[in-house]
Amino acid sequence: MESAMKDLRDAAALLDPKAAVAGGVEDAYGEDCATEDQLVTPWTFSVASGYSLLRDPRHNKGLAFTEKERDAHYLRGLLPPTVVSQQVQEKKLMKNLRQYQVPLQKYSALMDLEERNERLFYKLLIDNVEELLPIVYTPTVGEACQKYGSIFRRPQGLFISLKEKGKILEVLKNWPEKSIQVIVVTDGERILGLGDLGCQGMGIPVGKLSLYTALGGVRPSACLPITIDVGTNNEQLLQDEFYIGLRQKRATGQEYADFLHEFMSAVKQNYGEKVLVQFEDFANHNAFELLSKYRPTHLVFNDDIQGTAAVVLAGVVASLKLLGGTLADHTFLFLGAGEAGTGIAELIALEMSKQVKAPVEETRKKIWLVDSKGLIVSSRKESLQHFKKPWAHEHEPVEDLLGAVKAIKPTILIGSSGVGRTFTKEVVEALCSFNEKPLIMALSNPTSQSECTAEEAYTWSKGRAIFASGSPFDPVEFEGKVFVPGQSNNAYIFPGFGLGVVMCGAIRVHDEMLLAASEALAGQVTQENCEKGLIYPPFSNIRKISALIAAKVAAKAYDLGLASHLPRPENLVKYAESCMYSPVYRTYR
């Protein structure tokens, strides 16, 4: 009797989102927590045949359904007689995946798995994160976006095009999940370093959100990938018979602004104040405009500007254990003054300002940027875009990166240009001529766009450089010593950051929360990592790292009065861990 009553209470909790949420924190808005999960059959809502259960990716377990479950849920005869564990399923799938020689084939196989068995997909990704991250994320996801029209099978998110103008709220309501907590949205104009891929940029939001779940523990049903299709200026795509997006030039100006405003208003109206909207791979001019416009009114985060900045700052702070000195003792030179470059520069300046208690206008003077026209200096101020103007310092004009390196004499060189092979042998040798241990960060993605390879950095610097890149590189052997390059991957930051924002019910993102995330990540770099030349911790510990980042971000949100889930949990790290989605199979009664 007591067991039956518990089942009824569980079912009632599912039907009434206010009745039970993760961690026992009441949700005043009646939203589902990213991590709520109940040990109940999907039939709480509707009784379906066993065949439908096998076709439902969220609840399908394949051969892992037990004898008892097969009897209870009409699965007899629909499956072969053997019963296997989730561990055996995982072992078999990894064996199959490793037989593929082409990364895109592995990507397609993983997407197929997600469409038929969601929990097994995430179990595979969590347990084999270092091996599979380059497949579901950069660099393979770039190729997947380029060929998205050819490999498209079924929608994994919402496509909102100009055809839906005036009806975006209705389109959002077409998505089957109603309790969304994280949205990743792109307009496909600047996908990685690959340029305008239009509607085919959907691979990026899908990949990012799979990492929100696998690395940050945000429940998959609370994640929504969205592509805004306003056309494309990519002639090759417009002529491609397999292109899946609008066949027109991009909408710009007021038409674009109005469409995005309708979207942002509809999101808030449909999902409430506390849905996190992550802007992804928008072109520079739109990225800055959207972030500054909606920061005061929505819970928004731009991974290219803020996420990249937070992860690079963490690497720089950790590298000080090898370089010596404080942030303010170093001089920074950036190649690339777009959303990533200026975003990183600004966060470094903010952290420096916090450490030395000086105005940020002063600490910016330690940071120099080079764009396509050369060093950004005050004599160019009139012609600069608004986001570059704070970085225009007094100096003679310098036309190229090599000249800037010789003139500025930086200790830290950071590339975010999206242009491959720009850190030439001459640039690296010049950097080493006045630095015993220079830090070189070649951040552009995918691998083909990296400013230099790990092998080039170590060889040209004669093994003296500390190196990190945006995309992964294999270890390099130089003069009998093995160097392991670090990967400055946004996946270190955004999943934990998102979990922290969600679990405390934050209503806005503040720069102090980004600094807290950076400091938490830098704090995870051990002395042992440093001795190997690593400025980031190993990805194998990423769920633990994400929980620590989430706790620090949530703590800062509570301190700033931006968190709405009250009272504040006593131990935020334990609370974060308890909130994280587990991909282990449920037992169906």
Coordinates of C-alpha atoms in Angstrom, one line a residue:
M1 CA 0.0 0.0 0.0
E2 CA 2.8 2.4 1.0
S3 CA 4.6 1.6 -2.3
A4 CA 1.5 2.3 -4.3
M5 CA 1.0 5.6 -2.6
K6 CA 4.7 6.6 -3.3
D7 CA 4.1 5.8 -7.0
L8 CA 1.0 8.1 -7.0
R9 CA 3.0 10.9 -5.3
D10 CA 5.8 10.5 -7.9
A11 CA 3.3 10.7 -10.7
A12 CA 1.6 13.8 -9.1
A13 CA 5.0 15.4 -8.8
L14 CA 5.7 14.9 -12.5
L15 CA 2.3 16.4 -13.4
D16 CA 2.7 19.4 -11.1
P17 CA 6.1 20.9 -11.5
K18 CA 5.7 23.0 -8.4
A19 CA 5.3 19.9 -6.3
A20 CA 8.9 18.5 -6.5
V21 CA 12.1 19.9 -8.0
A22 CA 15.7 18.9 -7.6
G23 CA 17.2 19.5 -4.2
G24 CA 13.8 20.3 -2.7
V25 CA 14.0 24.0 -3.8
E26 CA 10.6 25.4 -4.6
D27 CA 10.5 26.9 -8.1
A28 CA 8.2 30.0 -7.9
Y29 CA 7.9 30.1 -11.7
G30 CA 6.7 26.5 -11.9
E31 CA 9.6 25.6 -14.2
D32 CA 11.2 22.2 -14.4
C33 CA 14.6 22.0 -12.8
A34 CA 17.3 21.0 -15.3
T35 CA 18.1 18.0 -13.1
E36 CA 14.7 16.7 -12.0
D37 CA 14.3 13.0 -12.6
Q38 CA 11.8 10.5 -11.3
L39 CA 12.1 6.7 -11.1
V40 CA 8.8 6.2 -13.0
T41 CA 7.8 4.6 -16.3
P42 CA 7.1 7.0 -19.1
W43 CA 3.5 5.6 -18.9
T44 CA 2.8 8.0 -16.1
F45 CA 1.3 10.1 -18.9
S46 CA 0.0 7.7 -21.4
V47 CA 0.0 3.9 -21.9
A48 CA 1.8 3.0 -25.1
S49 CA 2.7 -0.4 -26.7
G50 CA 6.1 -1.9 -26.1
Y51 CA 7.0 -1.1 -29.7
S52 CA 6.5 2.6 -29.0
L53 CA 8.7 2.4 -25.9
L54 CA 11.5 1.0 -28.1
R55 CA 11.1 4.0 -30.4
D56 CA 11.3 6.5 -27.6
P57 CA 15.0 7.6 -27.3
R58 CA 14.5 8.9 -23.8
H59 CA 13.3 5.7 -22.3
N60 CA 14.6 3.0 -24.7
K61 CA 17.2 0.7 -23.1
G62 CA 17.5 -1.8 -26.0
L63 CA 18.7 -5.2 -24.9
A64 CA 19.1 -3.9 -21.3
F65 CA 15.4 -4.2 -20.6
T66 CA 15.2 -6.9 -17.9
E67 CA 13.0 -10.0 -18.1
K68 CA 10.5 -8.4 -15.6
E69 CA 10.4 -5.2 -17.7
R70 CA 9.8 -7.1 -20.9
D71 CA 6.8 -8.8 -19.4
A72 CA 5.4 -5.7 -17.8
H73 CA 5.8 -3.5 -20.8
Y74 CA 4.8 -5.8 -23.7
L75 CA 8.3 -6.2 -25.1
R76 CA 8.3 -10.0 -25.5
G77 CA 9.3 -11.0 -29.0
L78 CA 10.3 -7.4 -29.9
L79 CA 13.8 -8.0 -28.7
P80 CA 16.2 -10.9 -29.0
P81 CA 16.1 -13.1 -25.8
T82 CA 19.5 -12.0 -24.3
V83 CA 19.7 -9.3 -21.6
V84 CA 22.8 -7.2 -21.4
S85 CA 24.0 -4.5 -19.1
Q86 CA 24.5 -0.9 -20.0
Q87 CA 28.3 -1.4 -19.6
V88 CA 28.3 -4.2 -22.2
Q89 CA 26.3 -2.0 -24.6
E90 CA 28.9 0.8 -24.1
K91 CA 31.8 -1.6 -24.7
K92 CA 30.2 -2.9 -27.9
L93 CA 29.5 0.6 -29.2
M94 CA 33.0 1.9 -28.5
K95 CA 34.4 -1.1 -30.3
N96 CA 32.2 -0.3 -33.3
L97 CA 33.1 3.4 -33.3
R98 CA 36.8 2.8 -33.2
Q99 CA 36.5 0.8 -36.4
Y100 CA 35.5 3.9 -38.4
Q101 CA 38.4 5.7 -40.0
V102 CA 36.6 8.9 -40.9
P103 CA 35.7 11.3 -38.0
L104 CA 32.4 12.3 -39.8
Q105 CA 31.3 8.7 -39.8
K106 CA 31.9 8.5 -36.0
Y107 CA 29.8 11.8 -35.7
S108 CA 26.9 10.3 -37.7
A109 CA 27.0 7.1 -35.7
L110 CA 26.9 9.1 -32.4
M111 CA 24.0 11.2 -33.6
D112 CA 22.1 8.0 -34.6
L113 CA 22.7 6.6 -31.1
E114 CA 21.3 9.8 -29.5
E115 CA 18.2 9.5 -31.7
R116 CA 17.5 5.9 -30.5
N117 CA 19.0 5.7 -26.9
E118 CA 19.6 9.0 -25.2
R119 CA 21.0 7.7 -21.9
L120 CA 23.4 5.3 -23.6
F121 CA 24.7 8.2 -25.8
Y122 CA 25.4 10.4 -22.7
K123 CA 26.9 7.4 -20.8
L124 CA 29.3 6.8 -23.7
L125 CA 30.2 10.5 -23.9
I126 CA 30.8 10.9 -20.2
D127 CA 32.9 7.8 -19.8
N128 CA 35.0 8.5 -23.0
V129 CA 35.0 12.3 -23.0
E130 CA 38.6 12.8 -24.1
E131 CA 38.2 10.4 -27.0
L132 CA 34.7 11.6 -28.1
L133 CA 34.9 15.3 -27.4
P134 CA 36.7 16.1 -30.7
I135 CA 33.9 14.1 -32.5
V136 CA 30.8 15.8 -31.1
Y137 CA 32.5 19.2 -30.8
T138 CA 35.4 20.9 -32.6
P139 CA 37.0 20.0 -35.0
T140 CA 34.6 17.3 -36.4
V141 CA 31.4 19.4 -35.8
G142 CA 32.8 22.0 -38.2
E143 CA 32.8 19.4 -41.0
A144 CA 29.4 18.2 -39.9
C145 CA 28.0 21.7 -40.3
Q146 CA 29.6 22.1 -43.8
K147 CA 27.8 18.8 -44.8
Y148 CA 24.7 19.2 -42.6
G149 CA 22.3 19.3 -45.6
S150 CA 23.6 15.9 -46.8
I151 CA 23.7 14.2 -43.4
F152 CA 20.4 15.7 -42.1
R153 CA 18.0 12.9 -41.0
R154 CA 15.6 14.4 -38.5
P155 CA 15.3 17.7 -36.6
Q156 CA 17.3 17.9 -33.3
G157 CA 16.1 21.4 -32.5
L158 CA 14.0 24.3 -33.8
F159 CA 14.6 26.0 -37.2
I160 CA 13.1 29.5 -37.0
S161 CA 13.3 31.3 -40.4
L162 CA 12.0 34.6 -41.8
K163 CA 8.9 32.6 -43.0
E164 CA 7.9 32.5 -39.3
K165 CA 8.0 36.3 -38.8
G166 CA 5.2 37.3 -36.5
K167 CA 4.6 33.7 -35.4
I168 CA 7.8 32.9 -33.4
L169 CA 5.9 32.3 -30.2
E170 CA 3.7 29.7 -32.0
V171 CA 6.9 28.0 -33.3
L172 CA 8.4 27.8 -29.8
K173 CA 5.2 26.1 -28.6
N174 CA 5.6 23.4 -31.3
W175 CA 8.6 22.1 -29.4
P176 CA 7.4 19.1 -27.3
E177 CA 9.3 20.1 -24.1
K178 CA 7.7 22.9 -22.2
S179 CA 10.2 23.4 -19.3
I180 CA 13.3 24.6 -21.1
Q181 CA 16.2 26.0 -19.1
V182 CA 19.1 26.4 -21.6
I183 CA 18.8 27.6 -25.2
V184 CA 21.8 27.7 -27.5
V185 CA 21.0 29.8 -30.6
T186 CA 23.0 30.7 -33.7
D187 CA 22.2 32.5 -37.0
G188 CA 25.0 30.5 -38.7
E189 CA 26.9 33.6 -40.0
R190 CA 30.3 32.8 -38.4
I191 CA 30.6 29.1 -37.7
L192 CA 33.9 28.4 -36.0
G193 CA 36.6 29.7 -38.5
L194 CA 34.5 28.4 -41.5
G195 CA 32.4 31.5 -42.2
D196 CA 28.7 31.7 -43.2
L197 CA 27.1 28.3 -43.2
G198 CA 23.5 29.6 -42.9
C199 CA 20.9 27.1 -41.7
Q200 CA 23.5 24.3 -41.6
G201 CA 25.1 25.9 -38.5
M202 CA 22.5 23.9 -36.5
G203 CA 25.3 21.4 -35.7
I204 CA 26.8 23.9 -33.3
P205 CA 23.8 24.4 -30.9
V206 CA 23.2 20.6 -31.0
G207 CA 26.9 19.9 -30.1
K208 CA 27.0 22.5 -27.4
L209 CA 23.9 21.3 -25.7
S210 CA 25.1 17.7 -25.7
L211 CA 28.1 19.0 -23.7
Y212 CA 25.8 20.9 -21.4
T213 CA 24.3 17.5 -20.5
A214 CA 27.4 15.3 -20.6
L215 CA 29.9 17.7 -18.9
G216 CA 27.6 20.0 -16.9
G217 CA 24.8 17.6 -16.0
V218 CA 21.9 19.8 -17.3
R219 CA 19.0 17.5 -18.1
P220 CA 18.6 16.9 -21.9
S221 CA 14.9 17.6 -21.9
A222 CA 15.7 21.1 -20.5
C223 CA 18.0 21.9 -23.5
L224 CA 16.8 23.5 -26.8
P225 CA 19.0 24.0 -29.9
I226 CA 17.7 26.8 -32.2
T227 CA 18.9 28.1 -35.5
I228 CA 17.7 31.5 -36.7
D229 CA 17.6 31.4 -40.5
V230 CA 17.7 34.9 -42.1
G231 CA 19.3 33.6 -45.3
T232 CA 23.0 33.2 -46.2
N233 CA 25.6 35.1 -48.2
N234 CA 27.4 31.8 -49.0
E235 CA 27.0 31.5 -52.8
Q236 CA 28.1 27.9 -52.7
L237 CA 25.3 27.0 -50.4
L238 CA 22.7 29.0 -52.3
Q239 CA 23.6 26.9 -55.4
D240 CA 23.7 23.6 -53.5
E241 CA 20.6 21.4 -54.3
F242 CA 20.9 19.8 -50.9
Y243 CA 21.0 23.0 -48.9
I244 CA 18.3 22.9 -46.2
G245 CA 17.9 26.7 -45.5
L246 CA 16.3 29.8 -47.0
R247 CA 17.7 30.5 -50.5
Q248 CA 18.2 34.2 -50.2
K249 CA 20.8 36.8 -49.1
R250 CA 21.0 37.5 -45.4
A251 CA 18.5 39.9 -43.9
T252 CA 20.3 42.9 -42.2
G253 CA 19.6 46.2 -40.5
Q254 CA 16.2 46.8 -39.0
E255 CA 14.6 43.7 -40.5
Y256 CA 17.2 41.5 -38.7
A257 CA 17.0 43.5 -35.4
D258 CA 13.2 43.3 -35.4
F259 CA 13.2 39.5 -36.1
L260 CA 15.7 38.9 -33.3
H261 CA 13.7 41.1 -30.9
E262 CA 10.6 39.1 -31.7
F263 CA 12.6 35.9 -30.9
M264 CA 14.0 37.2 -27.6
S265 CA 10.5 38.4 -26.5
A266 CA 8.9 35.1 -27.4
V267 CA 11.5 33.1 -25.5
K268 CA 10.9 35.1 -22.3
Q269 CA 7.1 35.0 -22.7
N270 CA 7.2 31.2 -23.3
Y271 CA 9.8 30.0 -20.9
G272 CA 10.0 32.7 -18.3
E273 CA 12.7 35.0 -16.8
K274 CA 15.2 32.3 -15.9
V275 CA 15.9 30.6 -19.2
L276 CA 19.6 30.9 -20.2
V277 CA 20.0 32.0 -23.8
Q278 CA 23.5 31.3 -25.2
F279 CA 24.4 33.2 -28.4
E280 CA 26.7 31.1 -30.5
D281 CA 28.7 31.9 -33.7
F282 CA 27.0 35.2 -34.6
A283 CA 29.1 37.6 -36.7
N284 CA 31.1 40.2 -34.8
H285 CA 28.8 43.2 -35.5
N286 CA 25.7 41.3 -34.4
A287 CA 27.3 39.4 -31.5
F288 CA 28.3 42.6 -29.6
E289 CA 25.0 44.4 -30.4
L290 CA 22.8 41.5 -29.2
L291 CA 24.8 41.0 -26.0
S292 CA 24.8 44.6 -25.0
K293 CA 21.1 45.0 -25.9
Y294 CA 19.7 42.0 -24.0
R295 CA 22.1 41.8 -21.0
P296 CA 20.0 44.2 -18.9
T297 CA 16.6 42.4 -19.7
H298 CA 17.4 38.7 -20.3
L299 CA 19.6 35.9 -18.9
V300 CA 22.0 35.9 -21.8
F301 CA 25.6 34.6 -22.4
N302 CA 27.8 34.8 -25.5
D303 CA 30.1 31.8 -25.5
D304 CA 32.4 33.3 -28.2
I305 CA 32.9 36.6 -26.3
Q306 CA 32.4 35.5 -22.6
G307 CA 33.0 31.8 -22.6
T308 CA 36.2 32.0 -24.6
A309 CA 37.4 34.8 -22.4
A310 CA 36.7 32.9 -19.2
V311 CA 38.6 29.7 -20.3
V312 CA 41.6 31.7 -21.7
L313 CA 41.8 33.8 -18.5
A314 CA 41.9 30.6 -16.5
G315 CA 44.7 29.3 -18.7
V316 CA 46.7 32.5 -18.3
V317 CA 46.2 32.6 -14.5
A318 CA 47.3 28.9 -14.3
S319 CA 50.3 29.6 -16.5
L320 CA 51.6 32.1 -14.0
K321 CA 52.8 29.1 -11.9
L322 CA 55.3 28.5 -14.8
L323 CA 55.9 32.0 -16.0
G324 CA 56.1 33.7 -12.6
G325 CA 54.8 37.1 -11.6
T326 CA 51.3 38.4 -11.5
L327 CA 48.9 39.2 -14.4
A328 CA 50.0 42.9 -14.2
D329 CA 53.6 41.9 -14.7
H330 CA 52.9 40.6 -18.1
T331 CA 52.3 42.2 -21.5
F332 CA 49.7 40.7 -23.8
L333 CA 49.5 40.8 -27.6
F334 CA 46.5 39.5 -29.5
L335 CA 46.2 38.6 -33.2
G336 CA 42.5 39.1 -33.9
A337 CA 40.3 41.9 -32.5
G338 CA 36.9 40.3 -33.1
E339 CA 34.4 39.1 -30.5
A340 CA 36.8 36.5 -29.1
G341 CA 39.9 38.7 -29.0
T342 CA 38.3 41.7 -27.4
G343 CA 36.2 39.6 -25.1
I344 CA 39.3 37.8 -23.7
A345 CA 41.2 41.1 -23.5
E346 CA 38.4 42.7 -21.5
L347 CA 38.1 39.9 -19.0
I348 CA 41.9 39.8 -18.5
A349 CA 41.8 43.6 -17.9
L350 CA 39.0 43.2 -15.4
E351 CA 40.8 40.5 -13.4
M352 CA 44.0 42.6 -13.5
S353 CA 42.0 45.6 -12.2
K354 CA 40.5 43.5 -9.4
Q355 CA 44.0 42.2 -8.4
V356 CA 45.8 45.5 -8.4
K357 CA 42.8 47.7 -7.5
A358 CA 43.4 50.0 -10.4
P359 CA 40.8 51.3 -12.9
V360 CA 40.2 49.0 -15.9
E361 CA 41.1 51.8 -18.2
E362 CA 44.6 51.6 -16.7
T363 CA 45.0 47.8 -16.9
R364 CA 43.9 47.8 -20.6
K365 CA 47.2 49.5 -21.4
K366 CA 49.0 46.2 -20.7
I367 CA 47.1 44.6 -23.6
W368 CA 47.6 45.2 -27.3
L369 CA 45.6 44.0 -30.3
V370 CA 46.5 43.5 -33.9
D371 CA 43.7 43.3 -36.6
S372 CA 43.9 42.9 -40.4
K373 CA 45.2 46.5 -40.7
G374 CA 48.0 46.1 -38.1
L375 CA 48.5 47.2 -34.5
I376 CA 45.4 49.0 -33.0
V377 CA 46.7 52.4 -32.0
S378 CA 45.2 55.8 -31.1
S379 CA 45.9 57.3 -34.6
R380 CA 43.4 54.8 -36.0
K381 CA 40.7 55.5 -33.5
E382 CA 38.3 57.4 -35.9
S383 CA 38.0 54.4 -38.3
L384 CA 37.7 51.7 -35.6
Q385 CA 34.6 49.7 -34.8
H386 CA 33.2 50.6 -31.3
F387 CA 34.4 47.4 -29.6
K388 CA 38.0 48.0 -30.7
K389 CA 38.3 51.6 -29.5
P390 CA 39.2 50.8 -25.8
W391 CA 42.3 49.0 -27.1
A392 CA 43.7 51.9 -29.2
H393 CA 46.8 52.9 -27.2
E394 CA 49.5 55.5 -28.0
H395 CA 52.1 54.0 -30.3
E396 CA 53.5 54.4 -33.8
P397 CA 51.5 52.5 -36.4
V398 CA 52.8 49.0 -37.0
E399 CA 51.6 47.1 -40.1
D400 CA 52.0 43.4 -39.3
L401 CA 52.2 40.9 -36.4
L402 CA 55.9 40.4 -36.6
G403 CA 56.5 44.2 -36.3
A404 CA 54.1 44.3 -33.4
V405 CA 55.9 41.5 -31.6
K406 CA 59.2 43.3 -32.0
A407 CA 57.8 46.7 -30.9
I408 CA 55.6 45.6 -28.0
K409 CA 57.8 42.7 -26.7
P410 CA 54.9 40.7 -25.3
T411 CA 55.3 37.8 -22.8
I412 CA 52.0 36.3 -23.8
L413 CA 50.9 35.9 -27.5
I414 CA 47.2 35.0 -28.1
G415 CA 45.7 34.2 -31.5
S416 CA 41.9 34.5 -32.2
S417 CA 42.1 35.6 -35.8
G418 CA 40.4 32.6 -37.5
V419 CA 43.3 32.6 -39.9
G420 CA 45.6 29.6 -40.0
R421 CA 49.4 29.6 -39.9
T422 CA 49.8 33.3 -38.9
F423 CA 52.2 32.5 -36.0
T424 CA 55.1 32.0 -38.4
K425 CA 58.6 30.8 -37.5
E426 CA 59.8 34.4 -37.5
V427 CA 57.1 35.5 -35.1
V428 CA 57.8 32.6 -32.6
E429 CA 61.6 33.2 -32.8
A430 CA 61.2 36.9 -32.2
L431 CA 58.9 36.2 -29.2
C432 CA 61.6 33.8 -27.8
S433 CA 64.4 36.3 -28.3
F434 CA 63.2 38.3 -25.3
N435 CA 61.3 35.6 -23.3
E436 CA 62.8 32.6 -21.6
K437 CA 59.3 31.0 -21.4
P438 CA 56.7 32.6 -23.7
L439 CA 53.0 31.6 -23.5
I440 CA 51.6 31.0 -27.0
M441 CA 47.8 30.4 -27.3
A442 CA 46.6 29.5 -30.8
L443 CA 42.9 29.5 -30.2
S444 CA 41.2 29.6 -33.7
N445 CA 39.1 26.6 -34.6
P446 CA 38.9 24.1 -36.3
T447 CA 42.5 22.7 -36.5
S448 CA 43.0 23.9 -40.0
Q449 CA 42.5 27.6 -38.8
S450 CA 44.9 27.3 -35.8
E451 CA 47.5 30.1 -35.9
C452 CA 50.2 27.4 -35.6
T453 CA 50.4 23.8 -34.7
A454 CA 51.8 22.4 -31.4
E455 CA 54.7 20.9 -33.3
E456 CA 55.6 24.3 -34.8
A457 CA 55.4 26.1 -31.5
Y458 CA 57.6 23.6 -29.6
T459 CA 60.1 23.2 -32.5
W460 CA 60.5 26.9 -33.3
S461 CA 60.8 27.9 -29.6
K462 CA 63.3 25.0 -29.1
G463 CA 61.0 23.5 -26.5
R464 CA 60.7 26.7 -24.4
A465 CA 57.2 27.8 -25.2
I466 CA 54.1 26.9 -23.1
F467 CA 51.5 26.1 -25.7
A468 CA 47.7 25.8 -25.7
S469 CA 45.3 25.7 -28.7
G470 CA 41.6 25.8 -29.4
S471 CA 41.4 22.5 -31.2
P472 CA 43.2 19.4 -29.9
F473 CA 46.8 18.5 -31.0
D474 CA 48.7 15.3 -30.3
P475 CA 51.7 15.3 -27.9
V476 CA 55.0 16.4 -29.5
E477 CA 58.4 14.9 -29.0
F478 CA 61.3 17.4 -29.3
E479 CA 64.9 16.5 -28.5
G480 CA 63.9 13.5 -26.5
K481 CA 61.3 15.3 -24.4
V482 CA 57.5 14.8 -24.8
F483 CA 55.4 18.0 -24.7
V484 CA 51.6 17.7 -24.1
P485 CA 49.8 20.7 -25.5
G486 CA 46.9 22.1 -23.5
Q487 CA 43.5 22.7 -25.1
S488 CA 41.9 26.0 -24.3
N489 CA 38.4 24.5 -24.9
N490 CA 35.3 26.4 -24.0
A491 CA 33.8 23.1 -22.9
Y492 CA 35.8 23.6 -19.6
I493 CA 33.6 26.6 -18.8
F494 CA 30.2 26.8 -20.4
P495 CA 28.6 23.5 -19.1
G496 CA 29.6 24.3 -15.4
F497 CA 28.7 27.9 -15.9
G498 CA 25.2 27.0 -17.2
L499 CA 24.6 24.5 -14.4
G500 CA 25.5 27.1 -11.8
V501 CA 23.1 29.7 -13.4
V502 CA 20.3 27.1 -13.6
M503 CA 20.7 25.6 -10.1
C504 CA 20.6 29.0 -8.3
G505 CA 17.8 30.4 -10.5
A506 CA 19.9 33.4 -11.7
I507 CA 18.1 36.1 -13.5
R508 CA 21.1 37.9 -15.1
V509 CA 24.7 37.2 -16.0
H510 CA 27.3 39.5 -14.4
D511 CA 31.0 39.7 -15.2
E512 CA 31.9 38.8 -11.7
M513 CA 30.3 35.4 -12.3
L514 CA 32.6 34.9 -15.3
L515 CA 35.6 35.8 -13.2
A516 CA 34.5 33.3 -10.6
A517 CA 34.2 30.5 -13.2
S518 CA 37.8 31.4 -14.5
E519 CA 39.3 31.3 -11.0
A520 CA 37.5 28.0 -10.2
L521 CA 39.0 26.4 -13.4
A522 CA 42.5 27.8 -12.8
G523 CA 42.4 26.4 -9.3
Q524 CA 42.0 22.9 -10.6
V525 CA 45.5 23.0 -12.3
T526 CA 47.8 21.0 -10.1
Q527 CA 51.5 21.2 -9.6
E528 CA 51.8 17.9 -11.4
N529 CA 49.9 19.4 -14.5
C530 CA 52.3 22.4 -14.4
E531 CA 55.4 20.1 -14.4
K532 CA 54.1 18.6 -17.7
G533 CA 53.6 22.2 -19.1
L534 CA 49.8 21.9 -18.9
I535 CA 47.8 25.0 -18.0
Y536 CA 44.5 23.2 -18.0
P537 CA 43.4 20.1 -16.0
P538 CA 42.7 16.8 -17.7
F539 CA 39.3 16.4 -19.3
S540 CA 38.8 13.1 -17.6
N541 CA 37.8 15.0 -14.4
I542 CA 35.4 17.4 -16.2
R543 CA 32.2 16.5 -14.3
K544 CA 33.9 17.3 -11.0
I545 CA 35.4 20.5 -12.5
S546 CA 32.0 21.5 -13.8
A547 CA 30.4 21.0 -10.3
L548 CA 33.1 23.2 -8.7
I549 CA 32.6 25.9 -11.4
A550 CA 28.8 25.7 -10.9
A551 CA 29.2 26.2 -7.2
K552 CA 31.5 29.2 -7.6
V553 CA 29.2 30.8 -10.2
A554 CA 26.1 30.2 -8.0
A555 CA 27.9 31.6 -4.9
K556 CA 28.7 34.7 -6.8
A557 CA 25.1 35.0 -8.1
Y558 CA 23.8 34.7 -4.5
D559 CA 26.4 37.3 -3.3
L560 CA 25.2 39.7 -6.0
G561 CA 21.6 39.2 -5.2
L562 CA 20.9 37.7 -8.7
A563 CA 19.8 34.2 -7.5
S564 CA 16.1 33.4 -7.0
H565 CA 16.3 29.9 -5.6
L566 CA 16.2 30.5 -1.8
P567 CA 17.3 29.6 0.7
R568 CA 20.9 29.3 -0.4
P569 CA 22.2 25.7 0.0
E570 CA 24.8 25.3 2.7
N571 CA 27.2 23.3 0.5
L572 CA 27.0 24.5 -3.1
V573 CA 29.5 21.9 -4.4
K574 CA 27.5 19.0 -3.0
Y575 CA 24.2 20.6 -4.2
A576 CA 25.7 21.0 -7.7
E577 CA 26.7 17.3 -7.8
S578 CA 23.3 16.2 -6.6
C579 CA 21.7 18.3 -9.4
M580 CA 23.7 16.7 -12.2
Y581 CA 21.9 14.5 -14.7
S582 CA 22.9 10.8 -14.5
P583 CA 22.7 8.7 -17.7
V584 CA 22.4 5.4 -15.8
Y585 CA 19.3 3.5 -16.9
R586 CA 16.1 3.8 -14.9
T587 CA 14.3 0.8 -13.6
Y588 CA 10.8 0.7 -14.9
R589 CA 8.1 -0.8 -12.6

